[in-house]
Short mmCIF file of C-alpha atoms and ligand atoms in Angstrom, two decimals:
data_model
loop_
_atom_site.label_atom_id
_atom_site.label_comp_id
_atom_site.label_asym_id
_atom_site.label_seq_id
_atom_site.Cartn_x
_atom_site.Cartn_y
_atom_site.Cartn_z
CA UNK A 95 0.00 0.00 0.00
CA UNK A 96 1.63 3.24 -1.05
CA UNK A 97 -0.73 5.84 0.38
CA UNK A 98 -3.87 6.10 2.45
CA UNK A 99 -7.03 7.72 1.19
CA UNK A 100 -8.51 10.13 3.67
CA UNK A 101 -11.92 11.50 2.84
CA UNK A 102 -12.08 15.27 2.36
CA UNK A 103 -14.74 17.51 3.96
CA UNK A 104 -18.07 18.04 2.22
CA UNK A 105 -17.81 20.61 -0.55
CA UNK A 106 -19.52 22.40 -3.41
CA UNK A 107 -17.23 22.78 -6.39
CA UNK A 108 -18.55 25.23 -8.98
CA UNK A 109 -16.84 24.78 -12.33
CA UNK A 110 -17.12 27.79 -14.63
CA UNK A 111 -16.45 26.34 -18.06
CA UNK A 112 -18.27 23.19 -16.93
CA UNK A 113 -18.92 22.07 -20.52
CA UNK A 114 -15.44 23.02 -21.74
CA UNK A 115 -12.45 21.05 -22.85
CA UNK A 116 -10.55 21.21 -19.55
CA UNK A 117 -13.59 20.01 -17.61
CA UNK A 118 -14.02 17.07 -20.01
CA UNK A 119 -10.37 16.09 -20.31
CA UNK A 120 -9.05 16.73 -16.83
CA UNK A 121 -11.41 17.94 -14.11
CA UNK A 122 -14.29 15.48 -14.41
CA UNK A 123 -12.05 12.41 -14.91
CA UNK A 124 -9.90 13.47 -11.93
CA UNK A 125 -12.93 13.97 -9.69
CA UNK A 126 -14.35 10.66 -10.87
CA UNK A 127 -11.11 8.91 -9.88
CA UNK A 128 -11.17 10.50 -6.44
CA UNK A 129 -14.77 9.39 -5.99
CA UNK A 130 -13.87 5.88 -7.04
CA UNK A 131 -11.05 5.90 -4.50
CA UNK A 132 -13.54 6.82 -1.78
CA UNK A 133 -12.12 10.28 -1.18
CA UNK A 134 -15.26 12.28 -1.90
CA UNK A 135 -17.93 12.36 0.78
CA UNK A 136 -21.50 11.55 -0.25
CA UNK A 137 -22.55 15.20 0.22
CA UNK A 138 -19.88 16.52 -2.19
CA UNK A 139 -21.39 18.36 -5.14
CA UNK A 140 -19.88 19.41 -8.44
CA UNK A 141 -21.87 22.13 -10.11
CA UNK A 142 -21.04 22.55 -13.78
CA UNK A 143 -21.70 26.07 -15.00
CA UNK A 144 -21.99 27.38 -18.51
CA UNK A 145 -23.93 30.08 -20.25
CA UNK A 146 -26.20 27.83 -22.30
CA UNK A 147 -29.13 26.33 -20.33
CA UNK A 148 -28.95 22.54 -20.20
CA UNK A 149 -31.23 20.05 -18.45
CA UNK A 150 -29.31 18.14 -15.75
CA UNK A 151 -29.81 14.90 -17.70
CA UNK A 152 -28.02 16.40 -20.69
CA UNK A 153 -25.14 17.56 -18.54
CA UNK A 154 -24.91 14.07 -17.10
CA UNK A 155 -24.55 12.71 -20.63
CA UNK A 156 -21.65 15.12 -21.14
CA UNK A 157 -20.06 13.89 -17.90
CA UNK A 158 -20.48 10.20 -18.81
CA UNK A 159 -19.03 10.84 -22.24
CA UNK A 160 -16.04 12.68 -20.70
CA UNK A 161 -15.33 9.74 -18.42
CA UNK A 162 -15.71 7.18 -21.18
CA UNK A 163 -13.29 9.09 -23.36
CA UNK A 164 -10.71 10.09 -20.82
CA UNK A 165 -10.61 7.32 -18.21
CA UNK A 166 -9.06 3.98 -19.22
CA UNK A 167 -11.65 1.17 -19.57
CA UNK A 168 -10.04 -0.82 -16.75
CA UNK A 169 -10.72 2.04 -14.36
CA UNK A 170 -14.41 2.51 -14.99
CA UNK A 171 -17.62 0.57 -14.78
CA UNK A 172 -21.28 1.62 -14.96
CA UNK A 173 -21.70 1.48 -11.17
CA UNK A 174 -18.77 3.76 -10.39
CA UNK A 175 -19.77 6.19 -13.14
CA UNK A 176 -23.35 6.33 -11.86
CA UNK A 177 -22.09 6.75 -8.30
CA UNK A 178 -20.05 9.73 -9.48
CA UNK A 179 -23.03 11.18 -11.35
CA UNK A 180 -24.90 11.51 -8.06
CA UNK A 181 -22.50 14.35 -7.21
CA UNK A 182 -23.16 16.25 -10.43
CA UNK A 183 -25.40 19.30 -10.85
CA UNK A 184 -25.68 21.97 -13.49
CA UNK A 185 -26.54 25.66 -13.49
CA UNK A 186 -26.70 28.05 -16.47
CA UNK A 187 -25.04 31.32 -15.53
CA UNK A 188 -24.06 34.30 -17.62
CA UNK A 189 -20.59 35.12 -16.36
CA UNK A 190 -20.72 38.74 -17.45
CA UNK A 191 -24.45 39.40 -16.99
CA UNK A 192 -26.95 38.87 -14.16
CA UNK A 193 -28.71 35.78 -15.48
CA UNK A 194 -28.45 32.61 -13.45
CA UNK A 195 -26.57 33.97 -10.42
CA UNK A 196 -29.59 33.93 -8.12
CA UNK A 197 -30.25 30.30 -9.13
CA UNK A 198 -26.63 29.43 -8.44
CA UNK A 199 -26.87 31.08 -5.01
CA UNK A 200 -29.95 28.98 -4.22
CA UNK A 201 -28.27 25.81 -5.39
CA UNK A 202 -25.20 26.27 -3.18
CA UNK A 203 -25.25 24.67 0.27
CA UNK A 204 -26.08 27.17 2.96
CA UNK A 205 -23.79 25.75 5.69
CA UNK A 206 -20.90 28.19 6.31
CA UNK A 207 -18.57 25.32 7.14
CA UNK A 208 -19.09 23.61 3.77
CA UNK A 209 -16.11 24.21 1.50
CA UNK A 210 -17.14 26.25 -1.52
CA UNK A 211 -14.67 26.23 -4.39
CA UNK A 212 -15.05 28.23 -7.59
CA UNK A 213 -12.99 26.85 -10.45
CA UNK A 214 -12.34 29.31 -13.28
CA UNK A 215 -11.81 26.99 -16.23
CA UNK A 216 -12.58 29.80 -18.66
CA UNK A 217 -10.66 32.48 -20.52
CA UNK A 218 -8.79 34.80 -18.12
CA UNK A 219 -10.66 37.72 -19.70
CA UNK A 220 -13.63 36.55 -17.65
CA UNK A 221 -11.87 36.19 -14.28
CA UNK A 222 -12.55 39.78 -13.19
CA UNK A 223 -16.20 39.75 -14.23
CA UNK A 224 -16.91 36.41 -12.55
CA UNK A 225 -15.15 37.48 -9.35
CA UNK A 226 -17.23 40.66 -9.23
CA UNK A 227 -20.49 38.75 -9.64
CA UNK A 228 -19.48 36.30 -6.96
CA UNK A 229 -19.07 39.23 -4.61
CA UNK A 230 -22.18 41.05 -5.82
CA UNK A 231 -24.33 37.97 -5.17
CA UNK A 232 -22.76 37.45 -1.74
CA UNK A 233 -21.38 34.01 -2.59
CA UNK A 234 -18.08 34.27 -0.70
CA UNK A 235 -18.17 32.39 2.60
CA UNK A 236 -15.27 31.91 5.08
CA UNK A 237 -14.65 28.47 3.53
CA UNK A 238 -14.62 29.74 -0.06
CA UNK A 239 -11.72 29.32 -2.42
CA UNK A 240 -11.09 30.20 -6.03
CA UNK A 241 -9.02 28.18 -8.48
CA UNK A 242 -7.38 30.00 -11.40
CA UNK A 243 -6.29 28.15 -14.48
CA UNK A 244 -3.41 29.40 -16.56
CA UNK A 245 -2.65 31.46 -18.57
CA UNK A 246 -2.46 34.10 -15.86
CA UNK A 247 -1.95 37.04 -18.13
CA UNK A 248 0.22 37.39 -21.22
CA UNK A 249 2.81 39.57 -19.53
CA UNK A 250 3.51 41.01 -16.09
CA UNK A 251 1.07 43.86 -16.50
CA UNK A 252 -1.93 41.80 -17.55
CA UNK A 253 -1.14 39.21 -14.86
CA UNK A 254 -1.22 41.99 -12.25
CA UNK A 255 -4.60 43.12 -13.54
CA UNK A 256 -6.03 39.58 -13.19
CA UNK A 257 -4.54 39.15 -9.74
CA UNK A 258 -5.86 42.53 -8.60
CA UNK A 259 -9.38 41.79 -9.83
CA UNK A 260 -9.42 38.48 -7.99
CA UNK A 261 -7.82 40.01 -4.88
CA UNK A 262 -10.71 42.51 -4.68
CA UNK A 263 -12.96 39.57 -3.82
CA UNK A 264 -10.81 36.81 -2.36
CA UNK A 265 -8.00 36.87 0.20
CA UNK A 266 -4.66 35.46 -0.99
CA UNK A 267 -5.21 32.48 1.34
CA UNK A 268 -8.31 31.65 -0.72
CA UNK A 269 -6.63 31.83 -4.14
CA UNK A 270 -5.32 28.63 -5.74
CA UNK A 271 -3.31 29.31 -8.92
CA UNK A 272 -2.92 26.00 -10.68
CA UNK A 273 0.30 24.87 -12.25
CA UNK A 274 -0.54 21.26 -12.95
CA UNK A 275 3.16 20.33 -13.07
CA UNK A 276 3.26 20.78 -9.30
CA UNK A 277 0.66 18.04 -8.98
CA UNK A 278 2.74 15.53 -10.91
CA UNK A 279 3.94 12.74 -8.67
CA UNK A 280 7.58 12.94 -9.74
CA UNK A 281 7.69 16.69 -9.29
CA UNK A 282 6.71 16.21 -5.68
CA UNK A 283 9.21 13.40 -5.53
CA UNK A 284 11.88 15.91 -6.36
CA UNK A 285 11.24 17.49 -2.99
CA UNK A 286 11.29 14.08 -1.29
CA UNK A 287 14.53 13.25 -3.04
CA UNK A 288 16.21 16.49 -2.02
CA UNK A 289 14.84 16.95 1.46
CA UNK A 290 14.27 13.43 2.78
CA UNK A 291 17.72 12.11 1.90
CA UNK A 292 21.08 12.98 3.37
CA UNK A 293 22.84 11.82 0.25
CA UNK A 294 22.27 14.65 -2.18
CA UNK A 295 22.27 17.89 -0.20
CA UNK A 296 26.06 18.11 0.34
CA UNK A 297 26.57 17.74 -3.41
CA UNK A 298 23.73 20.03 -4.47
CA UNK A 299 25.74 23.14 -5.33
CA UNK A 300 28.24 24.68 -7.74
CA UNK A 301 31.17 22.92 -6.12
CA UNK A 302 29.89 19.55 -7.27
CA UNK A 303 27.34 20.20 -10.00
CA UNK A 304 28.52 21.08 -13.49
CA UNK A 305 25.20 22.00 -15.06
CA UNK A 306 21.50 21.15 -15.08
CA UNK A 307 19.22 20.43 -18.03
CA UNK A 308 15.46 20.63 -17.82
CA UNK A 309 13.60 19.28 -20.84
CA UNK A 310 9.86 19.13 -21.40
CA UNK A 311 9.44 17.65 -24.86
CA UNK A 312 6.08 16.87 -26.44
CA UNK A 313 5.21 14.87 -29.54
CA UNK A 314 1.88 16.60 -29.94
CA UNK A 315 1.40 19.73 -32.00
CA UNK A 316 -0.89 22.60 -31.08
CA UNK A 317 -4.01 20.55 -31.79
CA UNK A 318 -7.29 22.40 -31.40
CA UNK A 319 -5.78 25.30 -29.52
CA UNK A 320 -4.47 27.32 -32.47
CA UNK A 321 -6.25 30.52 -31.46
CA UNK A 322 -4.82 30.59 -27.96
CA UNK A 323 -1.42 29.22 -28.85
CA UNK A 324 -0.63 31.62 -31.63
CA UNK A 325 -0.99 34.57 -29.24
CA UNK A 326 1.01 32.75 -26.57
CA UNK A 327 3.96 30.65 -27.80
CA UNK A 328 6.12 28.26 -25.84
CA UNK A 329 7.77 30.86 -23.61
CA UNK A 330 4.47 31.97 -22.09
CA UNK A 331 2.74 28.59 -22.37
CA UNK A 332 5.44 26.42 -20.78
CA UNK A 333 8.45 28.36 -19.52
CA UNK A 334 6.77 31.12 -17.48
CA UNK A 335 5.02 28.49 -15.40
CA UNK A 336 5.91 24.78 -15.66
CA UNK A 337 9.61 25.10 -16.52
CA UNK A 338 10.28 27.81 -13.97
CA UNK A 339 8.51 25.80 -11.31
CA UNK A 340 10.73 22.81 -12.08
CA UNK A 341 13.78 25.04 -11.95
CA UNK A 342 12.68 26.48 -8.59
CA UNK A 343 12.11 23.09 -7.00
CA UNK A 344 15.48 21.90 -8.26
CA UNK A 345 17.38 24.97 -7.11
CA UNK A 346 15.65 26.32 -4.02
CA UNK A 347 17.13 26.23 -0.54
CA UNK A 348 15.58 23.72 1.86
CA UNK A 349 12.42 25.34 3.24
CA UNK A 350 12.05 25.19 7.04
CA UNK A 351 8.84 23.15 6.64
CA UNK A 352 6.80 21.56 3.92
CA UNK A 353 4.19 24.25 4.24
CA UNK A 354 2.71 26.61 1.71
CA UNK A 355 4.52 29.80 2.62
CA UNK A 356 7.87 28.22 3.49
CA UNK A 357 8.06 26.43 0.14
CA UNK A 358 6.82 29.42 -1.81
CA UNK A 359 9.21 31.82 -0.05
CA UNK A 360 12.14 29.70 -1.20
CA UNK A 361 10.87 29.40 -4.78
CA UNK A 362 10.41 33.16 -4.90
CA UNK A 363 14.05 33.74 -3.91
CA UNK A 364 15.18 31.67 -6.90
CA UNK A 365 12.92 33.56 -9.31
CA UNK A 366 14.34 36.82 -8.01
CA UNK A 367 17.91 35.55 -8.35
CA UNK A 368 17.56 34.56 -12.03
CA UNK A 369 19.99 36.60 -14.10
CA UNK A 370 18.22 38.97 -16.41
CA UNK A 371 18.05 38.10 -20.11
CA UNK A 372 17.30 41.06 -22.36
CA UNK A 373 18.43 42.75 -25.58
CA UNK A 374 22.08 42.52 -24.53
CA UNK A 375 22.25 38.74 -24.20
CA UNK A 376 19.05 37.20 -25.59
CA UNK A 377 20.82 36.22 -28.78
CA UNK A 378 23.35 34.02 -26.96
CA UNK A 379 21.03 32.83 -24.18
CA UNK A 380 17.81 31.98 -26.02
CA UNK A 381 16.66 30.10 -29.13
CA UNK A 382 13.18 30.18 -30.60
CA UNK A 383 11.92 27.54 -33.00
CA UNK A 384 8.80 26.62 -34.92
CA UNK A 385 8.01 23.19 -36.33
CA UNK A 386 7.59 22.55 -39.99
CA UNK A 387 6.22 19.30 -41.35
CA UNK A 388 8.01 16.07 -40.62
CA UNK A 389 7.30 12.75 -39.01
CA UNK A 390 6.61 11.93 -35.38
CA UNK A 391 6.47 8.33 -34.19
CA UNK A 392 6.52 7.13 -37.81
CA UNK A 393 3.51 9.26 -38.78
CA UNK A 394 3.77 12.22 -41.16
CA UNK A 395 2.79 15.46 -39.49
CA UNK A 396 1.97 18.90 -40.80
CA UNK A 397 3.70 22.20 -40.10
CA UNK A 398 2.68 24.65 -37.39
CA UNK A 399 1.44 27.06 -40.05
CA UNK A 400 -0.77 24.36 -41.57
CA UNK A 401 -2.00 23.42 -38.08
CA UNK A 402 -3.11 26.96 -37.34
CA UNK A 403 -4.35 27.58 -40.89
CA UNK A 404 -2.17 30.64 -41.50
CA UNK A 405 0.45 31.45 -44.11
CA UNK A 406 2.63 33.33 -41.67
CA UNK A 407 3.33 33.35 -37.96
CA UNK A 408 6.35 34.16 -35.86
CA UNK A 409 5.10 32.27 -32.80
CA UNK A 410 7.61 29.89 -31.23
CA UNK A 411 6.65 26.28 -30.60
CA UNK A 412 10.11 25.57 -29.19
CA UNK A 413 12.35 27.47 -26.87
CA UNK A 414 15.75 26.80 -25.35
CA UNK A 415 17.27 29.06 -22.73
CA UNK A 416 20.57 29.19 -20.92
CA UNK A 417 19.60 30.50 -17.50
CA UNK A 418 21.77 31.34 -14.51
CA UNK A 419 20.97 31.85 -10.87
CA UNK A 420 23.00 34.56 -9.21
CA UNK A 421 23.34 33.26 -5.68
CA UNK A 422 25.98 31.58 -3.54
CA UNK A 423 24.81 28.03 -4.24
CA UNK A 424 24.47 28.24 -8.02
CA UNK A 425 26.85 30.91 -9.31
CA UNK A 426 28.48 29.61 -12.51
CA UNK A 427 26.14 26.61 -12.97
CA UNK A 428 24.11 26.98 -16.17
CA UNK A 429 20.52 25.73 -16.21
CA UNK A 430 19.63 24.77 -19.77
CA UNK A 431 15.87 24.82 -20.29
CA UNK A 432 14.23 23.36 -23.34
CA UNK A 433 10.65 22.74 -24.32
CA UNK A 434 8.84 22.23 -27.58
CA UNK A 435 6.01 20.67 -29.50
CA UNK A 436 6.37 18.04 -32.22
CA UNK A 437 9.73 16.89 -30.90
CA UNK A 438 11.27 13.46 -31.32
CA UNK A 439 9.68 11.97 -28.20
CA UNK A 440 7.43 12.81 -25.28
CA UNK A 441 9.99 13.16 -22.57
CA UNK A 442 10.26 15.39 -19.54
CA UNK A 443 13.29 15.16 -17.35
CA UNK A 444 15.70 16.99 -15.14
CA UNK A 445 19.31 16.01 -15.68
CA UNK A 446 21.89 16.91 -13.07
CA UNK A 447 25.42 16.45 -14.30
CA UNK A 448 28.10 16.42 -11.64
CA UNK A 449 31.59 17.80 -12.13
CA UNK A 450 34.38 15.45 -13.25
CA UNK A 451 36.39 13.73 -10.52
CA UNK A 452 39.31 15.83 -9.37
CA UNK A 453 42.03 13.27 -10.15
CA UNK A 454 42.06 9.85 -11.78
CA UNK A 455 44.15 7.07 -10.29
CA UNK A 456 43.55 4.90 -13.39
CA UNK A 457 45.73 4.89 -16.49
CA UNK A 458 44.44 5.31 -20.04
CA UNK A 459 43.62 1.61 -20.46
CA UNK A 460 40.74 2.05 -18.01
CA UNK A 461 38.98 4.30 -20.53
CA UNK A 462 37.30 7.60 -20.02
CA UNK A 463 35.79 8.46 -16.68
CA UNK A 464 32.40 9.96 -17.42
CA UNK A 465 30.73 12.45 -15.14
CA UNK A 466 28.07 11.19 -12.73
CA UNK A 467 24.54 12.07 -13.72
CA UNK A 468 21.25 12.02 -11.91
CA UNK A 469 18.34 11.85 -14.33
CA UNK A 470 14.92 12.51 -12.85
CA UNK A 471 12.27 11.35 -15.31
CA UNK A 472 8.99 13.18 -14.92
CA UNK A 473 7.19 11.46 -17.78
CA UNK A 474 6.70 8.97 -19.25
CA UNK A 475 8.00 6.10 -17.11
CA UNK A 476 8.48 8.21 -13.98
CA UNK A 477 11.57 7.36 -12.06
CA UNK A 478 15.22 8.14 -11.77
CA UNK A 479 18.61 7.03 -12.92
CA UNK A 480 21.77 7.62 -10.99
CA UNK A 481 24.61 7.09 -13.41
CA UNK A 482 27.80 5.88 -11.76
CA UNK A 483 31.14 4.49 -12.91
CA UNK A 484 31.87 0.83 -12.24
CA UNK A 485 34.45 -1.70 -13.29
CA UNK A 486 33.46 -3.64 -16.38
CA UNK A 487 32.83 -7.16 -15.04
CA UNK A 488 35.25 -9.93 -16.07
CA UNK A 489 38.78 -11.11 -15.57
CA UNK A 490 40.33 -8.57 -17.96
CA UNK A 491 42.09 -5.44 -16.84
CA UNK A 492 40.57 -2.52 -15.01
CA UNK A 493 38.11 -1.12 -17.54
CA UNK A 494 35.59 1.41 -16.40
CA UNK A 495 32.14 2.20 -17.65
CA UNK A 496 29.15 4.24 -16.65
CA UNK A 497 25.95 2.39 -15.80
CA UNK A 498 22.55 3.64 -14.70
CA UNK A 499 21.17 2.60 -11.33
CA UNK A 500 17.66 2.64 -12.69
CA UNK A 501 14.53 3.02 -10.64
CA UNK A 502 11.13 3.09 -12.26
CA UNK A 503 8.50 4.24 -9.78
CA UNK A 504 5.67 2.38 -11.51
CA UNK A 505 7.62 -0.88 -11.38
CA UNK A 506 8.69 -0.36 -7.80
CA UNK A 507 5.28 0.53 -6.44
CA UNK A 508 3.20 -1.41 -8.94
CA UNK A 509 0.74 1.47 -9.29
CA UNK A 510 0.15 3.98 -12.03
CA UNK A 511 0.61 7.57 -10.95
CA UNK A 512 -2.59 9.53 -10.49
CA UNK A 513 -3.19 12.48 -12.77
CA UNK A 514 -1.88 15.76 -11.36
CA UNK A 515 -5.40 17.21 -11.20
CA UNK A 516 -6.54 14.52 -8.77
CA UNK A 517 -4.06 15.63 -6.18
CA UNK A 518 -4.50 19.34 -6.82
CA UNK A 519 -8.30 19.30 -6.70
CA UNK A 520 -8.26 17.53 -3.36
CA UNK A 521 -5.67 20.04 -2.08
CA UNK A 522 -8.06 22.84 -3.01
CA UNK A 523 -10.78 21.24 -0.91
CA UNK A 524 -8.32 20.62 1.94
CA UNK A 525 -7.19 24.25 1.70
CA UNK A 526 -3.54 23.29 1.21
CA UNK A 527 -1.76 25.86 -1.00
CA UNK A 528 1.71 24.28 -0.96
CA UNK A 529 1.47 23.11 -4.57
CA UNK A 530 -0.08 26.32 -5.90
CA UNK A 531 1.59 29.54 -6.99
CA UNK A 532 1.44 32.62 -4.85
CA UNK A 533 0.75 36.05 -6.32
CA UNK A 534 4.35 37.28 -5.86
CA UNK A 535 5.75 34.13 -7.49
CA UNK A 536 3.69 34.70 -10.62
CA UNK A 537 4.81 38.34 -10.73
CA UNK A 538 8.47 37.42 -10.26
CA UNK A 539 8.25 34.84 -13.04
CA UNK A 540 6.84 37.47 -15.38
CA UNK A 541 9.56 39.93 -14.37
CA UNK A 542 12.09 37.45 -15.76
CA UNK A 543 10.05 36.57 -18.86
CA UNK A 544 9.01 40.09 -19.91
CA UNK A 545 12.51 41.33 -20.91
CA UNK A 546 12.99 38.18 -23.00
CA UNK A 547 9.74 38.86 -24.83
CA UNK A 548 10.76 42.47 -25.36
CA UNK A 549 14.17 41.46 -26.65
CA UNK A 550 12.60 39.02 -29.10
CA UNK A 551 10.18 41.66 -30.34
CA UNK A 552 12.82 44.30 -30.84
CA UNK A 553 15.51 41.95 -32.15
CA UNK A 554 13.86 41.31 -35.49
CA UNK A 555 15.11 37.74 -35.54
CA UNK A 556 12.68 35.27 -36.99
CA UNK A 557 12.04 31.87 -35.40
CA UNK A 558 14.32 29.02 -36.49
CA UNK A 559 12.37 26.32 -38.29
CA UNK A 560 12.83 22.69 -37.25
CA UNK A 561 11.47 19.51 -38.76
CA UNK A 562 8.80 17.83 -36.68
CA UNK A 563 10.16 14.70 -35.01
CA UNK A 564 13.60 16.16 -34.25
CA UNK A 565 14.96 17.73 -31.07
CA UNK A 566 14.42 21.27 -32.30
CA UNK A 567 16.50 23.71 -34.35
CA UNK A 568 20.24 23.23 -34.63
CA UNK A 569 20.68 26.59 -32.89
CA UNK A 570 19.53 24.86 -29.69
CA UNK A 571 22.37 22.38 -30.05
CA UNK A 572 24.77 25.26 -30.60
CA UNK A 573 23.42 27.00 -27.47
CA UNK A 574 24.72 24.22 -25.24
CA UNK A 575 27.69 23.14 -27.35
CA UNK A 576 29.19 26.62 -27.17
CA UNK A 577 29.75 25.80 -23.50
CA UNK A 578 31.38 22.45 -24.36
CA UNK A 579 28.33 20.46 -23.23
CA UNK A 580 25.64 18.41 -24.98
CA UNK A 581 21.96 17.68 -24.51
CA UNK A 582 21.34 14.33 -22.91
CA UNK A 583 20.26 12.51 -26.08
CA UNK A 584 23.50 13.52 -27.83
CA UNK A 585 25.68 12.51 -24.89
CA UNK A 586 27.58 9.23 -24.88
C1 BG6 B 57 -0.18 22.93 -20.64
C2 BG6 B 57 0.17 23.67 -21.90
O1 BG6 B 57 -0.11 23.80 -19.54
O2 BG6 B 57 0.72 21.86 -20.46
C3 BG6 B 57 0.14 22.72 -23.09
O3 BG6 B 57 -0.75 24.74 -22.10
C4 BG6 B 57 1.01 21.52 -22.84
O4 BG6 B 57 0.53 23.39 -24.28
C5 BG6 B 57 0.69 20.89 -21.49
O5 BG6 B 57 0.78 20.59 -23.87
C6 BG6 B 57 1.68 19.80 -21.14
O6 BG6 B 57 1.23 19.12 -20.02
P1 BG6 B 57 1.59 17.57 -19.78
O7 BG6 B 57 1.00 17.28 -18.44
O8 BG6 B 57 0.95 16.83 -20.91
O9 BG6 B 57 3.07 17.50 -19.80
#
């Protein structure tokens, strides 16, 4: 048994965007799984909200369909789906008008102690208007919380505006800004690895670490999200949030406790210590790419332009960055970040390469002594590899080689990891903000991203094209090779 399931308190979860894509793909399947695991109390209610009136029965069909499509067949049966449906309600509400709010107020449980969570799974343009209505109709109780989906703004200024509008209605302790990467099992494991083991901490600094690579590679293209993506690009879509969160958890000082503010204080310090990238150095420290047609997993795929139905776009679907953290622990250790769509494989990992040994006692016949590496695999096949040098077995001479001490979490524990949303949704109900971003963290992340965006805009450099199914433009290889290093897949 790897973990215990403790039931959460009774709650009403109001999902704005209840008939949307996120609700269908992530929220409803995650809540279904938690219900199946016995974590949702009988009184728990999920109230789907959308503008168009819908009889409850029709909304239930939407929910059943979402579960059939997005939950593996081995994890569903008619009884568990029907059990879950007992929690489901629907209310038509006009987010920007007055229609439906009184009905929603009536539908909500009156008990002050019942957790009331509002999930904004809609465009951020609506966050302010919905928050205002929630206040106007007196829906905020002491046990209320609000969950904000990304994107939180498209730059620092717009993010501030969203945060301010929400802060006019909810206290910071009630605001849950989702970064679903923080709900991934292996991302949390990173904290266990660093702070529940003696082994790594003495080595976790510039004296022993040569450099760190963080890769989040996807095989998928932009899919149905062309409209959003073309105004966003990989820097805003992945780096401002997911990649920087991974960097923070890898680099932060040990917090004094595993509590929301202690963890977030430490992450904030890292974001503030990131060396600025702007017009002066963006050319050497960043690479932007866009996929053209190619082949992924043996299947021909179209170009980004064809996917979005445009003849021209300068939006990046790939970005690589050489980042540095100006503090005592990390000075001089580059963090190479890389993310992109339509790459050679779906692979997310953090690779920590240690410095070479200080002196070899072996002569040249032993072969090269490779640097130790710790590879933390976030997905797929979550686990880690600690790569160490050993003697090649056999009666020959002393020949050395590097082998991985490989640990696959799924194999070790015999369970599939839950989806990130399962954990995060239950944390919202429990009121635990540790795995959510605080207002000042989001602002600090934008303060680092904004000058890069400005430099790109003013630099007049077009995106580098790369063939789908590769590891991105050759400029990304040059970015790391200029420092005499290589990306993991090119390493020996
Ligand atoms: C989302 C991005 O936040 O994360 C998507 O908007 C991206 O563009 C996705 O595909 C990746 O998440 P995961 O969990 O599939 O790695």
